[in-house]
Amino acid sequence: MRAHATQTSAGAATGAARPPVLSMRGIRKSYRTGDVQTPVLHGIDLDVQPGDYVALMGSSGSGKSTLMNLMGLLDRCDDGRYTLQGQDVSGLSATEHAAVRNGQIGFVFQSFNLLKRMNVLENVALPMIYAGRSRHQARERARHMLEQVGLGAMAARMPNQLSGGQQQRVAIARALANEAPLLLADEPTGNLDTQTTAEVLEVFDKLNREAGLTIVLVTHEPDVALKARRLVRLKDGLIAFDGRPEEQAYA
Ligand code: ADP
Ligand code: MG
């Protein structure tokens, strides 16, 4: 087993029988552009346990987003096995992937991607309406989610009336609206200054500690990685380090 096996995550401590949230074995991925084949991931083995909070680091171009997109079923690997919440999803169709993704995974990206013409509450409610909830239910839960991220008072504002950090917190509320147990965040603080980065990290911390949310976050900022429970570093298409952030965040 890898180094993290010795590290107790909140979920592992309480739920001995629970399967990993996600499990990857021998995951390979390359991109083809014209005649050029670019190998990116060379056989990734990775387990993420319930309640884990993983910072994924690695130099630019090392494949962090590629790995995250595979985790999030936004792309397919060339080879390997991927198990999500105990279900082997490697062989599923794109439609089946979309269904799994909608129920199980919340995404947050560097650009907040809020809809400009909708207010904050409507932005958070929208994915729930797509998922078939009534308008009333969706708005109730959106209100609850906004309180979770400390923005209960901002429900009626338009996105451009919020700071970057506040907009990212709205995006987090939206990502979790459908009660996904896994949050994937690709450089979520990449566009934020130090103060607003801290706001967003506090929200991740709270959701992980209090709600048991499993988080995988891509970052190139050591200070961000130090907030996670676990650091995974990619190098040359493989996992070069897997352990406590304090040991390697500044490497
Ligand atoms: P990171 O997020 O760590 O910066 P990426 O996963 O985005 O790295 O990219 C890894 C490598 O794969 C880079 O060399 C990048 O140029 C290449 N790459 C990423 N996406 C594509 C794509 N859609 N088509 C071709 N090459 C890609
Ligand atoms: Mg990237």
Coordinates of N, CA and C in Angstrom, one line a residue, residues 121 124-126 128-129 131-145 177-179:
L121 N -29.3 32.8 -5.9 CA -30.1 31.7 -5.5 C -30.5 30.8 -6.7
V124 N -27.7 28.5 -7.9 CA -27.5 27.3 -7.1 C -28.7 26.3 -7.3
A125 N -29.9 26.9 -7.6 CA -31.1 26.0 -7.7 C -31.1 25.3 -9.0
L126 N -30.5 25.9 -10.1 CA -30.6 25.4 -11.4 C -30.3 23.9 -11.6
M128 N -30.5 21.5 -9.6 CA -31.5 20.7 -8.9 C -32.8 20.7 -9.8
I129 N -33.1 21.8 -10.4 CA -34.3 21.8 -11.3 C -34.0 20.8 -12.5
A131 N -32.2 18.3 -12.3 CA -32.3 16.9 -11.8 C -33.7 16.5 -11.5
G132 N -34.6 17.4 -11.7 CA -36.0 17.0 -11.5 C -36.7 17.4 -10.2
R133 N -36.0 18.2 -9.4 CA -36.7 18.7 -8.2 C -37.7 19.8 -8.5
S134 N -38.7 19.9 -7.7 CA -39.6 21.0 -7.9 C -38.9 22.3 -7.7
R135 N -39.5 23.4 -8.3 CA -38.9 24.7 -8.1 C -38.8 25.1 -6.6
H136 N -39.8 24.8 -5.9 CA -39.9 25.1 -4.5 C -38.7 24.4 -3.7
Q137 N -38.7 23.1 -3.9 CA -37.7 22.3 -3.2 C -36.3 22.8 -3.6
A138 N -36.1 23.1 -4.9 CA -34.7 23.5 -5.3 C -34.3 24.8 -4.7
R139 N -35.3 25.7 -4.5 CA -35.0 27.0 -3.9 C -34.7 26.8 -2.4
E140 N -35.4 26.0 -1.8 CA -35.2 25.7 -0.3 C -33.8 25.2 -0.1
R141 N -33.5 24.2 -0.9 CA -32.1 23.6 -0.7 C -31.0 24.6 -1.1
A142 N -31.3 25.4 -2.1 CA -30.3 26.4 -2.6 C -30.0 27.3 -1.4
R143 N -31.1 27.7 -0.7 CA -31.0 28.6 0.4 C -30.1 28.0 1.5
H144 N -30.4 26.7 1.8 CA -29.6 25.9 2.8 C -28.1 25.9 2.4
M145 N -27.9 25.6 1.1 CA -26.5 25.5 0.6 C -25.8 26.8 0.7
A177 N -25.2 21.0 -4.7 CA -26.7 21.1 -4.6 C -27.3 19.8 -4.6
N178 N -26.8 18.9 -5.5 CA -27.4 17.6 -5.7 C -26.8 16.5 -4.7
E179 N -26.2 17.0 -3.6 CA -25.7 16.1 -2.5 C -24.7 15.1 -3.0

